PDB file of C-alpha atoms in Angstrom:
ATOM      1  CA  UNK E1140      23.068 -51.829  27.685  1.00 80.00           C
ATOM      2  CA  UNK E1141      24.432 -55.137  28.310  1.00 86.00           C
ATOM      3  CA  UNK E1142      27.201 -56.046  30.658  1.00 92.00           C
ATOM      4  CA  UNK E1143      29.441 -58.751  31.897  1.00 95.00           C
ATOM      5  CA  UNK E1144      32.258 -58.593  35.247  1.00 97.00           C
ATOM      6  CA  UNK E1145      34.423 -60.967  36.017  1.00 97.00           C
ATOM      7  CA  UNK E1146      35.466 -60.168  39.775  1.00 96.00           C
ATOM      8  CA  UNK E1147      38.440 -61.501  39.486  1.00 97.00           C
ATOM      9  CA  UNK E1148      41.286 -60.417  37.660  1.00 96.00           C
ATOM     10  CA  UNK E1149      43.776 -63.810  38.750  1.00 97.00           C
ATOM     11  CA  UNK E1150      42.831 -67.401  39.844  1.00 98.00           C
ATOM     12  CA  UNK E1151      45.432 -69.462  41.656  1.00 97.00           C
ATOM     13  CA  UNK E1152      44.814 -73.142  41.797  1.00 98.00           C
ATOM     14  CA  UNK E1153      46.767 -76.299  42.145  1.00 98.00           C
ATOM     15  CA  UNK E1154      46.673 -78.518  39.914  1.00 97.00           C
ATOM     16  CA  UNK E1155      44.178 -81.589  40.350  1.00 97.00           C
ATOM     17  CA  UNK E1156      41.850 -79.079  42.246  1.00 98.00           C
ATOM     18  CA  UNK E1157      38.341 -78.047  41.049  1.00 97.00           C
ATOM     19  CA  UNK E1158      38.469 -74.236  39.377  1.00 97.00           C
ATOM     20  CA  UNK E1159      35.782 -71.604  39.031  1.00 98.00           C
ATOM     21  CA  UNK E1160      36.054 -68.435  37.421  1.00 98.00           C
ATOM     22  CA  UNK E1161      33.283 -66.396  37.891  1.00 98.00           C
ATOM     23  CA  UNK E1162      31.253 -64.209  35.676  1.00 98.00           C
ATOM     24  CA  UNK E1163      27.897 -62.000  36.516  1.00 97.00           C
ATOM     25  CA  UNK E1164      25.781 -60.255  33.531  1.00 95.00           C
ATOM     26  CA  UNK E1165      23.520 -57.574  33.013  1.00 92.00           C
ATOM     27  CA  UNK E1166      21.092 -57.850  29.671  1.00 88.00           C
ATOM     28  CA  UNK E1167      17.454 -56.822  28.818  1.00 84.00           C
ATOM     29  CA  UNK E1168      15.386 -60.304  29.000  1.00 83.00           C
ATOM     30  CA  UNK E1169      16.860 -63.736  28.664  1.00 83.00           C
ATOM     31  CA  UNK E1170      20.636 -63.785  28.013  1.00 88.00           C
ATOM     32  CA  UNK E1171      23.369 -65.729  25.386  1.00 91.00           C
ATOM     33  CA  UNK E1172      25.970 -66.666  27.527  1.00 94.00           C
ATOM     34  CA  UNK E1173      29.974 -67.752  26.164  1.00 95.00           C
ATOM     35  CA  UNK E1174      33.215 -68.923  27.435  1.00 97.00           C
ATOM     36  CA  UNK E1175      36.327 -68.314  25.663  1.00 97.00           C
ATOM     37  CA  UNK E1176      39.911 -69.089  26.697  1.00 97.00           C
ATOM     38  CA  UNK E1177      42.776 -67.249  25.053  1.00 95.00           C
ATOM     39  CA  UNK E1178      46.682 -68.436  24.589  1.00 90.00           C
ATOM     40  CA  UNK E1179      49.400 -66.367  24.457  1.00 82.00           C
ATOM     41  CA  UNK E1180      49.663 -64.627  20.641  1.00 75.00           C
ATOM     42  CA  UNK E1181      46.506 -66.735  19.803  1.00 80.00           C
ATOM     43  CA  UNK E1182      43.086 -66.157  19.083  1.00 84.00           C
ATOM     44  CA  UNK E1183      40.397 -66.951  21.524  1.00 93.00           C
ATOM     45  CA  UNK E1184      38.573 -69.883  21.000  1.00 94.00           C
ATOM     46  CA  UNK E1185      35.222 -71.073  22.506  1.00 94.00           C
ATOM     47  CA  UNK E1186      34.345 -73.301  25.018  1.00 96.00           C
ATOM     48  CA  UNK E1187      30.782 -73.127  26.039  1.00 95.00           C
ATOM     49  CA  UNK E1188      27.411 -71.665  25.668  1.00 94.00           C
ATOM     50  CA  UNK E1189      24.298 -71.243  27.147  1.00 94.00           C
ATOM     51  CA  UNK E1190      21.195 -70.422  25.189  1.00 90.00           C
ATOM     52  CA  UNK E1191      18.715 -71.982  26.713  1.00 87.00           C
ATOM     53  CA  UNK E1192      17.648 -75.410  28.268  1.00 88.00           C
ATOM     54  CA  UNK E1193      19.487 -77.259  30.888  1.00 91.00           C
ATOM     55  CA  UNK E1194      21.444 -75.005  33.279  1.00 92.00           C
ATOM     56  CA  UNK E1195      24.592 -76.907  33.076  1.00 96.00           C
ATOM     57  CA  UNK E1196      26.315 -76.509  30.119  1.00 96.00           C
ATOM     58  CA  UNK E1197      29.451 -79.071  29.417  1.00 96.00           C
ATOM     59  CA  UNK E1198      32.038 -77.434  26.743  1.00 94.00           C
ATOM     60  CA  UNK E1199      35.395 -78.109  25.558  1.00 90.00           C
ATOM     61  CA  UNK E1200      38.333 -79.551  27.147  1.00 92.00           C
ATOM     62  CA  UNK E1201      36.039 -81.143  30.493  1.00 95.00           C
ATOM     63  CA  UNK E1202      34.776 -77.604  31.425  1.00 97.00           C
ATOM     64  CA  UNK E1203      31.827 -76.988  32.425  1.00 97.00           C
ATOM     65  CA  UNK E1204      29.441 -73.716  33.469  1.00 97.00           C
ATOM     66  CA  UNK E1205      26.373 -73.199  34.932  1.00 96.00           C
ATOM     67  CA  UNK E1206      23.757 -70.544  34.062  1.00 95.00           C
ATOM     68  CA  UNK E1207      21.978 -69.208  37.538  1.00 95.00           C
ATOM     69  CA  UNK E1208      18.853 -66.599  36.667  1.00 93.00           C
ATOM     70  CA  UNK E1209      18.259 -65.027  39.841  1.00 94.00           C
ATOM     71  CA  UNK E1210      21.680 -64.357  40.486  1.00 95.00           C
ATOM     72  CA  UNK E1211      22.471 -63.216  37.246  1.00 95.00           C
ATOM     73  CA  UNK E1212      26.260 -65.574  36.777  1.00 97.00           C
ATOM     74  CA  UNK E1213      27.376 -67.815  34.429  1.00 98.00           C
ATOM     75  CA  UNK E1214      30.290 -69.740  36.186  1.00 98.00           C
ATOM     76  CA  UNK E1215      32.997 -71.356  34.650  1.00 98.00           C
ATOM     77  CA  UNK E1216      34.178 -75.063  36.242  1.00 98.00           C
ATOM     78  CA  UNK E1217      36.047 -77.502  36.088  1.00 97.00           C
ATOM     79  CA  UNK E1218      36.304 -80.517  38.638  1.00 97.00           C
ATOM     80  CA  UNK E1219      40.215 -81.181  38.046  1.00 97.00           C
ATOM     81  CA  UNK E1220      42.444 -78.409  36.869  1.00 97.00           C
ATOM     82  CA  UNK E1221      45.435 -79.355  34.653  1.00 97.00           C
ATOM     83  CA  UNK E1222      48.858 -76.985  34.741  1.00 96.00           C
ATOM     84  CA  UNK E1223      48.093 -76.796  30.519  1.00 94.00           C
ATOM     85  CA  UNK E1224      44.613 -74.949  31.377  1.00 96.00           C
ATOM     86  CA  UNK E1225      46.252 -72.373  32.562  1.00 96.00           C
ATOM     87  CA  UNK E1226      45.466 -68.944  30.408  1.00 96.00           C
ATOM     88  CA  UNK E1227      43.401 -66.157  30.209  1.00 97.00           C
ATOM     89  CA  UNK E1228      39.390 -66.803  30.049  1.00 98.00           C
ATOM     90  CA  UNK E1229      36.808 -64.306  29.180  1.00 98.00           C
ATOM     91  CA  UNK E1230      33.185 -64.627  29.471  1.00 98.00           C
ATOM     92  CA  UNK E1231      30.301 -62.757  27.168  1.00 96.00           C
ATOM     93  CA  UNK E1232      26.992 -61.858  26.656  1.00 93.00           C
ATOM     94  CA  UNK E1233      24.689 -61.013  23.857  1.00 89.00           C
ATOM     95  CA  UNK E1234      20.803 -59.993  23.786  1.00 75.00           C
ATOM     96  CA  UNK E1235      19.118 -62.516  22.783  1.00 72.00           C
ATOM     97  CA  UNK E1236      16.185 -61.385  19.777  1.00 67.00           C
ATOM     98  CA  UNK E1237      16.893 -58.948  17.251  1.00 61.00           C
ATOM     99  CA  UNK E1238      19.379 -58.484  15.175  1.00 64.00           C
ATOM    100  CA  UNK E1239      22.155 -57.204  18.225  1.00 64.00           C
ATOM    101  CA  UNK E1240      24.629 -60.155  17.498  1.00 83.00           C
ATOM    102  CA  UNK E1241      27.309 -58.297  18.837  1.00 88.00           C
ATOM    103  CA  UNK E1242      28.963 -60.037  21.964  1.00 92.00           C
ATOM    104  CA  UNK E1243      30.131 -58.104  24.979  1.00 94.00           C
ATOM    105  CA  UNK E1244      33.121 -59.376  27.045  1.00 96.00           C
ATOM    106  CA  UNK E1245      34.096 -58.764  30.783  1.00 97.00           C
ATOM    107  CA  UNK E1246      38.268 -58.101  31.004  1.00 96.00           C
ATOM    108  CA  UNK E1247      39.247 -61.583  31.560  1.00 97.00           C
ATOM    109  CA  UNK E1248      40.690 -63.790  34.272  1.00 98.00           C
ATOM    110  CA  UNK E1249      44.263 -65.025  34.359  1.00 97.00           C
ATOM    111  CA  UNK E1250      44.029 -68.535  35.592  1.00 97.00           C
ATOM    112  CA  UNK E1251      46.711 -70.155  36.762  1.00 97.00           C
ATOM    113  CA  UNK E1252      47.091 -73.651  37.693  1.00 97.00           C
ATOM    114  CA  UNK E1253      50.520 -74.485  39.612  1.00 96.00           C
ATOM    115  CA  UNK E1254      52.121 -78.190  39.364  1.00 94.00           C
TER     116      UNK E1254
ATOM    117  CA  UNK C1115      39.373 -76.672   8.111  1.00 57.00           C
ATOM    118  CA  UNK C1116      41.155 -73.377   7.568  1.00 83.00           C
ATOM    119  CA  UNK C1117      40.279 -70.976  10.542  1.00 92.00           C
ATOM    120  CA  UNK C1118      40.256 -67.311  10.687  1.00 95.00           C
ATOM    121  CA  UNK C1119      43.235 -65.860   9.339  1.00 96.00           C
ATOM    122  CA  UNK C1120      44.120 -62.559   9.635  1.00 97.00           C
ATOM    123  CA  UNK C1121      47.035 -60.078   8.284  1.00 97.00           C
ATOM    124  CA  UNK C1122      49.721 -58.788   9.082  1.00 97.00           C
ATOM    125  CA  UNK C1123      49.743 -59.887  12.797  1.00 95.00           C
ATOM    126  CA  UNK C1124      52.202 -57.375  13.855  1.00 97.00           C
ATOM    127  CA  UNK C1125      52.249 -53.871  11.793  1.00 98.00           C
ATOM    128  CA  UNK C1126      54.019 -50.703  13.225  1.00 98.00           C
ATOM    129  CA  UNK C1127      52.811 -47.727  12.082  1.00 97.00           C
ATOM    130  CA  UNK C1128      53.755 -43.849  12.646  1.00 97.00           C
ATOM    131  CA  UNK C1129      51.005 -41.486  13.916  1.00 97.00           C
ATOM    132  CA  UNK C1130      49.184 -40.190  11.063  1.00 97.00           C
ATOM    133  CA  UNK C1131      49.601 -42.964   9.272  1.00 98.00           C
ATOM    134  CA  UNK C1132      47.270 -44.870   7.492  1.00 98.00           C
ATOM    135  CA  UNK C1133      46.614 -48.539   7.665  1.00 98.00           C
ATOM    136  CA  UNK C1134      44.687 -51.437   6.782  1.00 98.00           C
ATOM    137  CA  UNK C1135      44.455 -54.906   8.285  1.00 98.00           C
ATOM    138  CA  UNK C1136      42.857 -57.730   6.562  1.00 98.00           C
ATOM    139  CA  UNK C1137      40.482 -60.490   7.560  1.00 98.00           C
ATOM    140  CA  UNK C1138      39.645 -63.581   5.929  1.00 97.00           C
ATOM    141  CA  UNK C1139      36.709 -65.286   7.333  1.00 96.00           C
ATOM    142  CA  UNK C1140      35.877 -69.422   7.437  1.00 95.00           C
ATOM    143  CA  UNK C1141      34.653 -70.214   4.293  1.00 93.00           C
ATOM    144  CA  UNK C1142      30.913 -70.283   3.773  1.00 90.00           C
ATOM    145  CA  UNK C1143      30.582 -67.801   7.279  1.00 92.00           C
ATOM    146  CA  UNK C1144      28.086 -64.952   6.465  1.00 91.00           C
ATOM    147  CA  UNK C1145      28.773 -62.877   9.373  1.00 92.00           C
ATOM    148  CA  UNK C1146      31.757 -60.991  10.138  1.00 95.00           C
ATOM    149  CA  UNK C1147      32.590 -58.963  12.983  1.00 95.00           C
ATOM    150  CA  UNK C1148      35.464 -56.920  13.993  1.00 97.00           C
ATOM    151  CA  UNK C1149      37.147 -56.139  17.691  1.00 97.00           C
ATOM    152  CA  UNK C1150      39.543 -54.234  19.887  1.00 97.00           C
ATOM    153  CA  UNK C1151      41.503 -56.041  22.471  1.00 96.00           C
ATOM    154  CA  UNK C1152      43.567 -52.936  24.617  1.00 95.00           C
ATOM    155  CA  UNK C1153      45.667 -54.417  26.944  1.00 91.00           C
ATOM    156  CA  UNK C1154      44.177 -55.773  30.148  1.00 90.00           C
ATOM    157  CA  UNK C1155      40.768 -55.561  29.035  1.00 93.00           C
ATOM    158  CA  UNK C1156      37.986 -57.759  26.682  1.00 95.00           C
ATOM    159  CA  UNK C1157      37.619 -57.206  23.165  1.00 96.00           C
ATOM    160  CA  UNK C1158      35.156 -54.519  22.378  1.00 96.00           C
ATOM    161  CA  UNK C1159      32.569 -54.600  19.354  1.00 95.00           C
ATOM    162  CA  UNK C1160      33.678 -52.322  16.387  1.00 97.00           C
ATOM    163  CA  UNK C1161      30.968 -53.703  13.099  1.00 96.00           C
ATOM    164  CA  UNK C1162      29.339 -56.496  12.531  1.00 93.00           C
ATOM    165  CA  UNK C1163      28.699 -57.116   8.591  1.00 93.00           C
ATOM    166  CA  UNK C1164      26.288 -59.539   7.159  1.00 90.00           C
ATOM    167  CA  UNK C1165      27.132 -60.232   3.637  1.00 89.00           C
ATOM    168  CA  UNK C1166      28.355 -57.572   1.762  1.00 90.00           C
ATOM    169  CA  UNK C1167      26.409 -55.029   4.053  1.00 89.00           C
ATOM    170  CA  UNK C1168      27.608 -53.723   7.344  1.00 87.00           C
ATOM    171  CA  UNK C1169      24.811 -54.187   9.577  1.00 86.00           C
ATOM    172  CA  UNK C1170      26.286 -52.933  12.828  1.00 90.00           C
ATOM    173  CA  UNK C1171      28.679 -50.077  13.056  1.00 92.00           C
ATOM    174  CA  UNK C1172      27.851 -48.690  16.285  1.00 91.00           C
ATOM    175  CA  UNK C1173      31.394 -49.636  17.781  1.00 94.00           C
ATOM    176  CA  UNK C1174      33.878 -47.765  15.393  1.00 96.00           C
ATOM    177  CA  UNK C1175      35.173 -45.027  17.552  1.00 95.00           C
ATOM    178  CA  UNK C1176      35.291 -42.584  14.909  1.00 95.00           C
ATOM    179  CA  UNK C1177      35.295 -41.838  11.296  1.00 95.00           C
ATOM    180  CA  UNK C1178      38.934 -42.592  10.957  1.00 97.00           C
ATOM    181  CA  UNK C1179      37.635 -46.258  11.190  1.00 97.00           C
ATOM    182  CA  UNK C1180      36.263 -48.027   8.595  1.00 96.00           C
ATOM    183  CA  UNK C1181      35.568 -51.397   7.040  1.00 97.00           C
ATOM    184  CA  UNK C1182      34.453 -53.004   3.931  1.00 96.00           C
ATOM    185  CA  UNK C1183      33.705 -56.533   2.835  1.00 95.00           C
ATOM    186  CA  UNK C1184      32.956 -55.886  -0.896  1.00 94.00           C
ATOM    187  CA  UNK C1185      32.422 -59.645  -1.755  1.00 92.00           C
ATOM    188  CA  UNK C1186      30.724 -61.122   1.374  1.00 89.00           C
ATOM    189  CA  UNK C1187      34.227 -62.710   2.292  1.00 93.00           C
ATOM    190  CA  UNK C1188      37.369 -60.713   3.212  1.00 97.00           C
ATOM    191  CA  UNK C1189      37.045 -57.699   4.994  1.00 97.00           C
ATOM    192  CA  UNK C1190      39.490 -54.904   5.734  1.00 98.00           C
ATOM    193  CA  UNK C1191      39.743 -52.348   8.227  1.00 98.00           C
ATOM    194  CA  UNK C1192      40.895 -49.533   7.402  1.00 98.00           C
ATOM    195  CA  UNK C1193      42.097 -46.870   9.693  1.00 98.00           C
ATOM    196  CA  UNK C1194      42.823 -43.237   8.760  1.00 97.00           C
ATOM    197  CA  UNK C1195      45.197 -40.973  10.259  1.00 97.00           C
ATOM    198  CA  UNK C1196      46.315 -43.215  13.133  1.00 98.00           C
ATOM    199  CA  UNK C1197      47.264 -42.039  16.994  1.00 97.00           C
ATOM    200  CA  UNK C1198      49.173 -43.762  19.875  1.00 97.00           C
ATOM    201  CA  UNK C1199      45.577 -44.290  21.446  1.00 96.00           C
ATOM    202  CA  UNK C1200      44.458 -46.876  18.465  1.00 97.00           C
ATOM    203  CA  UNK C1201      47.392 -49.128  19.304  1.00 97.00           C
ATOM    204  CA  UNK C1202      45.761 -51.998  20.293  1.00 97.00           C
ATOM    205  CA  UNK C1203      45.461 -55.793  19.084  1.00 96.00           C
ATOM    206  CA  UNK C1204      42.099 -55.999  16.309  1.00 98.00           C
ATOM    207  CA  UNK C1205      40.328 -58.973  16.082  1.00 97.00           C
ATOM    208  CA  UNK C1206      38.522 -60.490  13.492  1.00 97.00           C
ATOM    209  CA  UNK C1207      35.847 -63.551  14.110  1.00 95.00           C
ATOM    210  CA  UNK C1208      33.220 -65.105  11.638  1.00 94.00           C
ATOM    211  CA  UNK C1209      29.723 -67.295  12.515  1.00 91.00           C
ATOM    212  CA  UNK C1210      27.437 -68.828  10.231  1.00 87.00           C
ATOM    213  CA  UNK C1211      23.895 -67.991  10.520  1.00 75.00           C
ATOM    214  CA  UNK C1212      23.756 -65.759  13.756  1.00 68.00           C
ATOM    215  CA  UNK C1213      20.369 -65.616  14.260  1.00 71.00           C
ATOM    216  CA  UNK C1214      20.523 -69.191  14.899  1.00 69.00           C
ATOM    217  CA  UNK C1215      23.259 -68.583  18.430  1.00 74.00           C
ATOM    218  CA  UNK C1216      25.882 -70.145  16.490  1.00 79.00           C
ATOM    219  CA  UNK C1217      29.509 -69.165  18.211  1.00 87.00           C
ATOM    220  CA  UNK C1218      31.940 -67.004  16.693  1.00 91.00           C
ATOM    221  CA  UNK C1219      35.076 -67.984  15.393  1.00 93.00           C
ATOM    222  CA  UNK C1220      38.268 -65.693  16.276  1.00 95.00           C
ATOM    223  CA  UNK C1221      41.322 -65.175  14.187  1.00 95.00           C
ATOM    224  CA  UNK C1222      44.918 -64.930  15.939  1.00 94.00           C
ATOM    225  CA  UNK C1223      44.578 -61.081  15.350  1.00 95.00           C
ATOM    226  CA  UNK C1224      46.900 -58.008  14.191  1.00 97.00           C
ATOM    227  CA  UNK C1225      48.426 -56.251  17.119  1.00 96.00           C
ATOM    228  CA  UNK C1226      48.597 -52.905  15.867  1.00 98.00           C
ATOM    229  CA  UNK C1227      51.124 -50.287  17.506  1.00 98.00           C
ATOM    230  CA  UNK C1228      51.332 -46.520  16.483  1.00 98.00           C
ATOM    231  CA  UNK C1229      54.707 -44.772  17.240  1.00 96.00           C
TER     232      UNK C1229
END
């Protein structure tokens, strides 16, 4: 069955530094990779995929994430944090083939970017 | 373009209740999935229908849970004799054409809480 962790439940950064919010996966074969962010009493919207191709992916908003095979992570990034990115962020995974289109989601990390 | 929209987004129910919550999907989508956000964690795959037809139901907990989509559009989730343990925030998100990676679309959701 497939999987995704986010390590970290919090990210602290100031704002104007680089961010990262990391994400590992575990999936039969090649894996469909997303970002989404979430707003307080909104929906989540996406960022970013990966599905196959280039291993940097650039998404929404000036973030970026990069898709590493052998150690199974799909990174979030972003080289200059603003105070209005801060929210929660959820990455996912689903199989690719088939017709599992379901997506799996890891239980978020709260960023935080301080003025 | 219209987004997701999805109703109520608050509805406070008594346990034993019953209770539906309706999606309406981006126009022209063909696929239609429903979540479960619980607090402090991801949101967790409940069906997936394509069309009319739901082609995933692998995620509904139990048969309390069910959905329909009787036109290929709006969809309703419908949830029979409710407990405390269903509270939860359910959302609903639409793609066109799956099979071809395309992203899901998320509505703001209906946070559900049973008394």
């Amino acid at each position: 069955a497939q999987s995704v962790a986010q390590p970290e439940d919090q990210v602290n950064v100031a704002e104007g530094n680089p961010l990262t919010v990391k994400c590992t996966y575990s999936v039969s074969g090649n894996p469909y990779l997303f970002w989404y962010v979430q707003y307080p009493n909104r929906g989540l919207q996406f960022l970013l995929k990966y599905i196959t191709g280039d291993n940097l992916v650039k998404g929404s908003y000036g973030f970026e994430a990069e898709f590493n095979k052998s150690q199974t992570s799909f990174h979030l990034k972003k080289p200059s944090a603003l105070v209005s990115d801060s929210a929660l962020y959820f990455c996912a995974v689903r199989e690719p083939g088939g017709s599992n289109y379901k997506l799996t989601f890891g239980k978020g990390t709260l960023l935080t970017v301080n003025p | 373009g219209a987004g997701v929209s999805q109703t109520p987004s608050n509805k406070v129910t008594e346990k034993g209740k019953y209770v539906e919550l309706r999606c309406d999907p981006i126009s022209g989508h063909t696929a239609l999935y429903w979540y479960r956000q619980s607090l402090g964690q991801g949101p967790e795959f409940l069906i997936y229908f394509q069309g009319t037809g739901a082609a995933d139901d692998s995620g509904l907990p139990n048969d309390r849970f069910f959905a329909v989509r009787p036109e290929g559009s709006v969809s309703t989730l419908k949830i029979q004799r409710t407990e405390r343990g269903d509270s939860a925030v359910y959302l609903c998100a639409s793609s066109s054409d799956p099979s071809s990676y395309n992203e899901q679309f998320f509505g703001p959701g209906t946070r559900l809480t049973v008394l």
